[in-house]
Amino acid sequence: NAGVMQNPRHLVRRRGQEARLRCSPMKGHSHVYWYRQLPEEGLKFMVYLQKENIIDESGMPKERFSAEFPKEGPSILRIQQVVRGDSAAYFCASSPITSVFNEQFFGPGTRLTVL
Amino acid sequence: GNSVTQMEGPVTLSEEAFLTINCTYTATGYPSLFWYVQYPGEGLQLLLKATKADDKGSNKGFEATYRKETTSFHLEKGSVQVSDSAVYFCALSPPTGNQFYFGTGTSLTVIP
């Protein structure tokens, strides 16, 4: 059973460009979470999605950031008009419908660098 | 609210030394507690977990006990190896809601 897949692993963008990060959850998992890890900091929750629904986006910046988890295909985290402060590692996690003790399984992350 | 406070690093130990990484938390209700490990260039891997007071999680020689009275979940290992060099994150999952709350991470380097 493949783990959580994220791509690309590394992404370089210039200020003002768009960044699109993809996450494929583990097989059988329908819950996806996105976290951001700024340098020298822990992971901070951004958004929680189920198929075709955003359940909790309390950690998402109000502007430029959006997320989706369509019926078919991976979850996408989109950052429009990137700025240097968006440089970070973005981690996706997934959990099954019935998650024992709320365990989340993490992907390898996408490291975004904004020049 | 919910938060995790973790011992700051970096920590450097010699091989076979004893390891303790402190973690304390504040939470509403009775959370589940986790330790994740992040090897260089990789994502987070679950190391161990505990879901109720006095539970002890253990894996690969690492242990942590859920202490409700001190709101702590300290990570210990009796004899570290070079391969244990990584960043360790303490995390909690509250009984309601779906997000995890992470500490800032503790970098461990084990030297031969």
mmCIF file of C-alpha atoms in Angstrom:
data_model
loop_
_atom_site.group_PDB
_atom_site.id
_atom_site.type_symbol
_atom_site.label_atom_id
_atom_site.label_comp_id
_atom_site.label_asym_id
_atom_site.label_seq_id
_atom_site.Cartn_x
_atom_site.Cartn_y
_atom_site.Cartn_z
ATOM 1 C CA ASN A 1 0.000 0.000 0.000
ATOM 2 C CA ALA A 2 1.688 3.135 -1.207
ATOM 3 C CA GLY A 3 1.931 5.967 1.267
ATOM 4 C CA VAL A 4 0.802 9.543 0.840
ATOM 5 C CA MET A 5 2.260 10.932 -2.370
ATOM 6 C CA GLN A 6 3.143 14.547 -2.909
ATOM 7 C CA ASN A 7 4.521 16.266 -5.950
ATOM 8 C CA PRO A 8 6.562 18.027 -6.825
ATOM 9 C CA ARG A 9 9.057 17.435 -4.031
ATOM 10 C CA HIS A 10 10.743 20.735 -4.753
ATOM 11 C CA LEU A 11 9.219 23.770 -6.423
ATOM 12 C CA VAL A 12 10.865 27.067 -7.257
ATOM 13 C CA ARG A 13 8.775 30.072 -8.170
ATOM 14 C CA ARG A 14 9.445 33.751 -8.701
ATOM 15 C CA ARG A 15 7.441 36.345 -6.832
ATOM 16 C CA GLY A 16 4.032 36.816 -8.389
ATOM 17 C CA GLN A 17 3.812 33.368 -9.948
ATOM 18 C CA GLU A 18 1.386 30.638 -8.973
ATOM 19 C CA ALA A 19 2.368 27.509 -7.054
ATOM 20 C CA ARG A 20 0.329 24.352 -7.337
ATOM 21 C CA LEU A 21 1.013 21.506 -4.935
ATOM 22 C CA ARG A 22 -0.521 18.064 -5.315
ATOM 23 C CA CYS A 23 -1.296 15.374 -2.789
ATOM 24 C CA SER A 24 -2.579 11.857 -3.368
ATOM 25 C CA PRO A 25 -3.792 10.276 -0.133
ATOM 26 C CA MET A 26 -3.212 6.695 0.839
ATOM 27 C CA LYS A 27 -5.523 4.190 -0.794
ATOM 28 C CA GLY A 28 -8.795 4.053 1.078
ATOM 29 C CA HIS A 29 -8.287 7.426 2.753
ATOM 30 C CA SER A 30 -10.859 10.113 2.091
ATOM 31 C CA HIS A 31 -9.646 12.779 4.506
ATOM 32 C CA VAL A 32 -6.812 15.121 3.554
ATOM 33 C CA TYR A 33 -5.028 17.730 5.654
ATOM 34 C CA TRP A 34 -2.493 20.357 4.618
ATOM 35 C CA TYR A 35 0.173 21.718 6.963
ATOM 36 C CA ARG A 36 2.884 24.328 6.494
ATOM 37 C CA GLN A 37 6.297 24.163 8.101
ATOM 38 C CA LEU A 38 8.179 27.421 8.135
ATOM 39 C CA PRO A 39 11.940 27.315 8.729
ATOM 40 C CA GLU A 40 12.820 26.483 12.340
ATOM 41 C CA GLU A 41 9.158 25.987 13.236
ATOM 42 C CA GLY A 42 6.755 23.129 13.737
ATOM 43 C CA LEU A 43 3.948 22.225 11.417
ATOM 44 C CA LYS A 44 0.930 24.499 11.373
ATOM 45 C CA PHE A 45 -2.475 23.291 10.260
ATOM 46 C CA MET A 46 -3.899 24.948 7.174
ATOM 47 C CA VAL A 47 -6.945 23.082 5.907
ATOM 48 C CA TYR A 48 -8.901 19.842 6.207
ATOM 49 C CA LEU A 49 -10.812 18.439 3.256
ATOM 50 C CA GLN A 50 -12.948 15.487 2.398
ATOM 51 C CA LYS A 51 -13.897 14.593 -1.140
ATOM 52 C CA GLU A 52 -15.399 17.701 -2.768
ATOM 53 C CA ASN A 53 -15.754 19.479 0.577
ATOM 54 C CA ILE A 54 -13.672 21.834 2.667
ATOM 55 C CA ILE A 55 -14.375 20.922 6.270
ATOM 56 C CA ASP A 56 -12.060 23.263 8.157
ATOM 57 C CA GLU A 57 -9.955 26.025 6.630
ATOM 58 C CA SER A 58 -9.283 27.922 9.825
ATOM 59 C CA GLY A 59 -5.518 27.817 9.252
ATOM 60 C CA MET A 60 -5.551 29.091 5.686
ATOM 61 C CA PRO A 61 -4.430 32.639 4.950
ATOM 62 C CA LYS A 62 -7.414 34.654 3.820
ATOM 63 C CA GLU A 63 -5.925 35.671 0.512
ATOM 64 C CA ARG A 64 -4.033 33.923 -2.290
ATOM 65 C CA PHE A 65 -4.375 30.404 -0.812
ATOM 66 C CA SER A 66 -6.987 27.873 -1.844
ATOM 67 C CA ALA A 67 -7.392 24.120 -1.628
ATOM 68 C CA GLU A 68 -9.560 21.513 -3.254
ATOM 69 C CA PHE A 69 -10.050 17.763 -3.159
ATOM 70 C CA PRO A 70 -12.083 16.780 -6.217
ATOM 71 C CA LYS A 71 -14.061 13.615 -6.626
ATOM 72 C CA GLU A 72 -11.379 12.276 -8.925
ATOM 73 C CA GLY A 73 -7.696 13.044 -8.666
ATOM 74 C CA PRO A 74 -5.378 14.467 -6.055
ATOM 75 C CA SER A 75 -5.908 17.258 -3.596
ATOM 76 C CA ILE A 76 -4.461 20.567 -4.771
ATOM 77 C CA LEU A 77 -3.102 23.408 -2.671
ATOM 78 C CA ARG A 78 -2.862 26.534 -4.790
ATOM 79 C CA ILE A 79 -0.936 29.654 -3.889
ATOM 80 C CA GLN A 80 -1.470 32.622 -6.173
ATOM 81 C CA GLN A 81 0.965 35.506 -6.562
ATOM 82 C CA VAL A 82 3.561 33.930 -4.312
ATOM 83 C CA VAL A 83 5.734 36.060 -2.042
ATOM 84 C CA ARG A 84 9.030 35.237 -0.366
ATOM 85 C CA GLY A 85 7.239 34.573 2.923
ATOM 86 C CA ASP A 86 5.467 31.619 1.304
ATOM 87 C CA SER A 87 8.774 29.740 1.146
ATOM 88 C CA ALA A 88 8.232 26.708 3.353
ATOM 89 C CA ALA A 89 7.675 22.971 3.354
ATOM 90 C CA TYR A 90 4.071 22.011 2.739
ATOM 91 C CA PHE A 91 2.976 18.652 4.060
ATOM 92 C CA CYS A 92 -0.117 16.701 3.231
ATOM 93 C CA ALA A 93 -1.565 14.063 5.527
ATOM 94 C CA SER A 94 -4.430 11.651 5.093
ATOM 95 C CA SER A 95 -6.619 9.482 7.280
ATOM 96 C CA PRO A 96 -9.248 6.853 6.588
ATOM 97 C CA ILE A 97 -12.957 7.315 7.114
ATOM 98 C CA THR A 98 -12.749 5.569 10.435
ATOM 99 C CA SER A 99 -9.509 6.809 11.877
ATOM 100 C CA VAL A 100 -8.344 5.028 14.975
ATOM 101 C CA PHE A 101 -7.216 7.616 17.499
ATOM 102 C CA ASN A 102 -7.208 10.254 14.778
ATOM 103 C CA GLU A 103 -3.890 9.051 13.370
ATOM 104 C CA GLN A 104 -2.739 10.943 10.290
ATOM 105 C CA PHE A 105 -0.257 9.649 7.735
ATOM 106 C CA PHE A 106 2.102 12.203 6.249
ATOM 107 C CA GLY A 107 3.585 12.602 2.812
ATOM 108 C CA PRO A 108 7.211 13.588 2.121
ATOM 109 C CA GLY A 109 6.315 17.240 1.624
ATOM 110 C CA THR A 110 6.806 19.842 -1.093
ATOM 111 C CA ARG A 111 9.546 22.356 -0.455
ATOM 112 C CA LEU A 112 8.569 25.663 -2.038
ATOM 113 C CA THR A 113 11.219 28.292 -2.641
ATOM 114 C CA VAL A 114 10.153 31.738 -3.783
ATOM 115 C CA LEU A 115 12.894 33.782 -5.399
ATOM 116 C CA GLY B 1 -6.780 26.178 23.691
ATOM 117 C CA ASN B 2 -4.497 23.470 22.410
ATOM 118 C CA SER B 3 -0.734 23.774 22.214
ATOM 119 C CA VAL B 4 2.458 21.772 22.508
ATOM 120 C CA THR B 5 5.701 22.984 24.052
ATOM 121 C CA GLN B 6 8.761 21.016 23.182
ATOM 122 C CA MET B 7 12.327 21.069 24.398
ATOM 123 C CA GLU B 8 14.449 23.194 22.133
ATOM 124 C CA GLY B 9 17.440 21.788 20.371
ATOM 125 C CA PRO B 10 19.647 21.034 18.831
ATOM 126 C CA VAL B 11 20.658 18.054 20.901
ATOM 127 C CA THR B 12 23.958 16.275 20.273
ATOM 128 C CA LEU B 13 24.675 12.952 21.940
ATOM 129 C CA SER B 14 27.290 10.277 21.679
ATOM 130 C CA GLU B 15 26.232 6.838 20.523
ATOM 131 C CA GLU B 16 24.723 4.712 23.319
ATOM 132 C CA ALA B 17 23.867 7.759 25.437
ATOM 133 C CA PHE B 18 20.477 8.163 27.099
ATOM 134 C CA LEU B 19 17.991 10.442 25.375
ATOM 135 C CA THR B 20 15.202 12.535 26.834
ATOM 136 C CA ILE B 21 13.226 15.080 24.836
ATOM 137 C CA ASN B 22 10.691 16.947 26.934
ATOM 138 C CA CYS B 23 7.174 17.665 25.736
ATOM 139 C CA THR B 24 4.330 19.311 27.618
ATOM 140 C CA TYR B 25 0.920 20.211 26.340
ATOM 141 C CA THR B 26 -2.226 22.176 27.030
ATOM 142 C CA ALA B 27 -5.466 20.809 25.731
ATOM 143 C CA THR B 28 -9.205 20.892 26.072
ATOM 144 C CA GLY B 29 -10.404 17.499 27.192
ATOM 145 C CA TYR B 30 -8.294 14.382 26.773
ATOM 146 C CA PRO B 31 -6.190 14.455 23.633
ATOM 147 C CA SER B 32 -4.252 11.695 21.941
ATOM 148 C CA LEU B 33 -0.504 12.274 22.009
ATOM 149 C CA PHE B 34 2.055 11.416 19.363
ATOM 150 C CA TRP B 35 5.735 11.537 18.585
ATOM 151 C CA TYR B 36 6.682 11.888 14.930
ATOM 152 C CA VAL B 37 10.187 11.644 13.483
ATOM 153 C CA GLN B 38 11.443 13.443 10.392
ATOM 154 C CA TYR B 39 14.599 12.194 8.733
ATOM 155 C CA PRO B 40 16.513 14.603 6.482
ATOM 156 C CA GLY B 41 14.610 15.381 3.316
ATOM 157 C CA GLU B 42 11.671 13.187 4.242
ATOM 158 C CA GLY B 43 8.191 13.567 5.633
ATOM 159 C CA LEU B 44 6.996 12.805 9.119
ATOM 160 C CA GLN B 45 6.737 9.239 10.276
ATOM 161 C CA LEU B 46 4.735 8.188 13.277
ATOM 162 C CA LEU B 47 7.108 6.960 15.967
ATOM 163 C CA LEU B 48 4.687 6.192 18.793
ATOM 164 C CA LYS B 49 1.405 7.274 20.286
ATOM 165 C CA ALA B 50 -0.699 7.137 23.439
ATOM 166 C CA THR B 51 -4.405 7.751 23.679
ATOM 167 C CA LYS B 52 -5.181 7.951 27.393
ATOM 168 C CA ALA B 53 -3.601 8.778 30.704
ATOM 169 C CA ASP B 54 -0.822 6.433 31.853
ATOM 170 C CA ASP B 55 -0.600 4.769 28.453
ATOM 171 C CA LYS B 56 2.952 4.110 27.341
ATOM 172 C CA GLY B 57 3.758 4.265 23.656
ATOM 173 C CA SER B 58 6.851 2.441 22.476
ATOM 174 C CA ASN B 59 8.611 1.685 19.211
ATOM 175 C CA LYS B 60 12.193 1.016 18.079
ATOM 176 C CA GLY B 61 13.481 1.408 21.634
ATOM 177 C CA PHE B 62 11.756 4.767 22.136
ATOM 178 C CA GLU B 63 9.164 5.219 24.874
ATOM 179 C CA ALA B 64 6.841 7.954 26.084
ATOM 180 C CA THR B 65 4.246 7.889 28.851
ATOM 181 C CA TYR B 66 1.075 9.970 28.818
ATOM 182 C CA ARG B 67 1.140 11.859 32.138
ATOM 183 C CA LYS B 68 -2.097 13.700 32.704
ATOM 184 C CA GLU B 69 -1.080 15.108 36.093
ATOM 185 C CA THR B 70 1.958 16.848 34.619
ATOM 186 C CA THR B 71 0.492 17.225 31.100
ATOM 187 C CA SER B 72 3.643 15.722 29.691
ATOM 188 C CA PHE B 73 4.687 13.157 27.095
ATOM 189 C CA HIS B 74 8.469 13.026 27.273
ATOM 190 C CA LEU B 75 10.343 10.895 24.752
ATOM 191 C CA GLU B 76 13.087 8.597 26.020
ATOM 192 C CA LYS B 77 15.520 6.074 24.643
ATOM 193 C CA GLY B 78 18.067 4.193 26.672
ATOM 194 C CA SER B 79 20.805 3.928 24.055
ATOM 195 C CA VAL B 80 20.753 6.071 20.937
ATOM 196 C CA GLN B 81 22.318 5.140 17.624
ATOM 197 C CA VAL B 82 23.703 7.248 14.795
ATOM 198 C CA SER B 83 20.669 6.252 12.742
ATOM 199 C CA ASP B 84 18.412 8.023 15.275
ATOM 200 C CA SER B 85 19.685 11.385 14.056
ATOM 201 C CA ALA B 86 16.559 13.237 12.960
ATOM 202 C CA VAL B 87 14.065 15.883 14.024
ATOM 203 C CA TYR B 88 11.470 14.759 16.565
ATOM 204 C CA PHE B 89 8.049 16.358 16.833
ATOM 205 C CA CYS B 90 5.610 16.033 19.695
ATOM 206 C CA ALA B 91 1.970 16.429 18.655
ATOM 207 C CA LEU B 92 -1.514 16.233 20.049
ATOM 208 C CA SER B 93 -4.867 15.467 18.516
ATOM 209 C CA PRO B 94 -7.779 16.843 20.542
ATOM 210 C CA PRO B 95 -10.835 14.674 21.145
ATOM 211 C CA THR B 96 -12.887 16.898 18.853
ATOM 212 C CA GLY B 97 -11.716 18.530 15.674
ATOM 213 C CA ASN B 98 -9.365 17.153 13.101
ATOM 214 C CA GLN B 99 -6.140 19.048 13.142
ATOM 215 C CA PHE B 100 -2.936 18.111 14.868
ATOM 216 C CA TYR B 101 -1.008 20.575 17.003
ATOM 217 C CA PHE B 102 2.743 20.246 16.752
ATOM 218 C CA GLY B 103 5.677 21.342 18.814
ATOM 219 C CA THR B 104 8.514 23.163 17.108
ATOM 220 C CA GLY B 105 10.619 20.044 16.776
ATOM 221 C CA THR B 106 13.886 18.959 18.385
ATOM 222 C CA SER B 107 16.854 18.184 16.205
ATOM 223 C CA LEU B 108 18.929 15.243 17.432
ATOM 224 C CA THR B 109 22.401 14.423 16.183
ATOM 225 C CA VAL B 110 24.090 11.262 17.394
ATOM 226 C CA ILE B 111 27.833 11.075 16.881
ATOM 227 C CA PRO B 112 29.846 7.851 16.815
#
